[in-house]
Phi, psi and omega in degrees: 000133199256090163261113183272139190315304196287332162324308188284327174280331179285321167294319181296312197286327167305303176295326178281355169283323182289103185091007176297133192249159185303310181305342200093183190093168159220150180242101181220097188266155198291136160077019181270175172288328177297330194283313193296315171302327171293314168304317182282351178270288171336309183295324173303306167305320183290324179304300166350310202251002156112006194267165177268141179235152172197173190227156185256181174318311180293332203114352186279137193261127171233150185237137171205154186250105193288161170284142182276327176246322197236074187295305184281020168258101192258110160290103176239144182205154192159198177186215185259143174262354186265161183238176149282177171278137177059042169283180178265201178257354196241329189283116189090287197306329203291321184299317174315306189288324180300309165328302171304313175294319183279324174285316188297324170308316194272347165285298186301335186255335201244344182088207179287151162290163163301316182241162188284123153270144191213104169292134164245130164248106181281143178321292203220130161237342193278320165079054165275333171263299175255168187274055174210144183239164175068015183297338179292294182310315180304306170323302198304335185248000182055042182238009163303139165241120193291348188281337196278352182237006191273345183247351198277127166239188198257166180319324188276353170119347195291131170286150172303302164322314168300305185316306190300323181274339167307339183270354180085024166241153178219176189305138172307129168247005194277164198262166196283146199269130188240026178242025178284141171260311183221150165227138185230137186242123163247154180202163180293139173314327192062023184204163171278350181334297192293300186323293198296328182280354180052059179237142180248018164201147174246114169272107181284138157275315171200166175256130190282151155320144170234114159262135177217145194229131159256114181240160181229114175256129182242125182250219173224120150298136174203169169319097176310337179274328199236009176251126177280141196304329184277353175244029189254155165235071191282120193277332167308314173293325170297321170319305209295310172301332179279349168258331166280343163291311195297303192301307186291338174287306189303290173349288180310311180301303173085185191302145004277358193298149161202161195216136171224148176241092198265325177233130186234104173254090169272176203217127332308347180056047163231157179300341192246020181228137182280120180336099196266356185200135190212143181236135173220178176224141174240146179214117181238138187216139188204160166280338171265132191281331176284342160304310180302304173319298177301316169297304168312303184305314191283334183277325164296331181294318186295318193287327182286316183304303192309300181304328181294311190304316177276011190042048178252148170253174188231156164222123165248121207227096181266118182273326178236132184215090177237145204293147153315146168234132173277161169265169187277127182311312187290316183273353160304296192294336185299308181296313172312306164306307185306312167304308170306302182319312171276013182038040172285134169299115178204160162227158181281150191194168170239166174250139180284344185238158181269171182196166186314326194296333186288356182255330175271342171303332177288332182261337175212179194268118201235143181227139157236151182232133173261161172230152190289151160259126188298114185078355191078008185269110182217169206058039192207134185304352176269348167330104175214159171227156168301136170293331172298323167304306185308320173304300173338299194281331183272334177294314170300314165328304174289308155326320184274317174313313178299317172306322186268336180267315192284316183281137178276000000 
């Protein structure tokens, strides 16, 4: 299969120019001029290779080669077009470019597919401009609630609805898609496993479940010089014990469990006062729901015990509780077989990050492919992948789309 190195490299640089930054990387936020320019440019490019193109109500872009025999059976591939602030040149948009190159190759070499091939460039996934994620994919399945976004604003105070309407879009009145036979998404790994193991492709089995917490420890602020150690209700000390014990337990369990204390805010946070309060976050992820729940419940009990031992109060708020999402077994096996048949270097793995595929997977057969991230860096202007690895990933995607769309 001839997926040209230069075509891939040029396509990545082209899409990255919309919202491109002087220092490299991309900032392209939902319903900004840069976002709209990228979607319109993609529409033009899809049209130029003979695709039928259209936007839905909220700004998801579709391009399709209609099937000759089963035109109502859609084989879809793509990803999200928005980025984080000061993001890279691959996260999200690789999935769109890869689908475009793969489908163009198939049409030029094999003609009209039996089933309809369709690209989707989803409006939003990241939640970087407004405090709402998966706006694009949730609208594909009519599960986005407009009440959740009607009154939210960005950091400049611009209202979500005003920004949407300024780009020419509105709330969706369209029904959930029920014609998608399979969805494939290719994405950078956003971690260092594939690079360290010198594999070009990851076949994803599941997306981790997540539990996220806001936690508050309430002790007693007091003078650092006149309060004896035994009389203190030191919230930082309590946090340090919680962090130490929890991380040690997570290390003993090992992969695929991960635990992170990401934000810590002590008060009053000055040098000569015993800290009387600490607010902190906890993020725990696992591919197994019962293991995730069991571990976090154990950690919650540990926190309560430690606070009680030290004479502190504690407030624990679990504000995110997302189940792990498995990919489709049949598609996983198909991707593995392709990699073996075509001698593509691969490994089976899970995704530790969230993706649009987690919205698709409970509703349609879904699979994901990963390509390596150099040094595991993502959500950063330094985000990159070797072009030869991108080519290998697009090859795997192309073979998969051929099997799904051209074979009986």
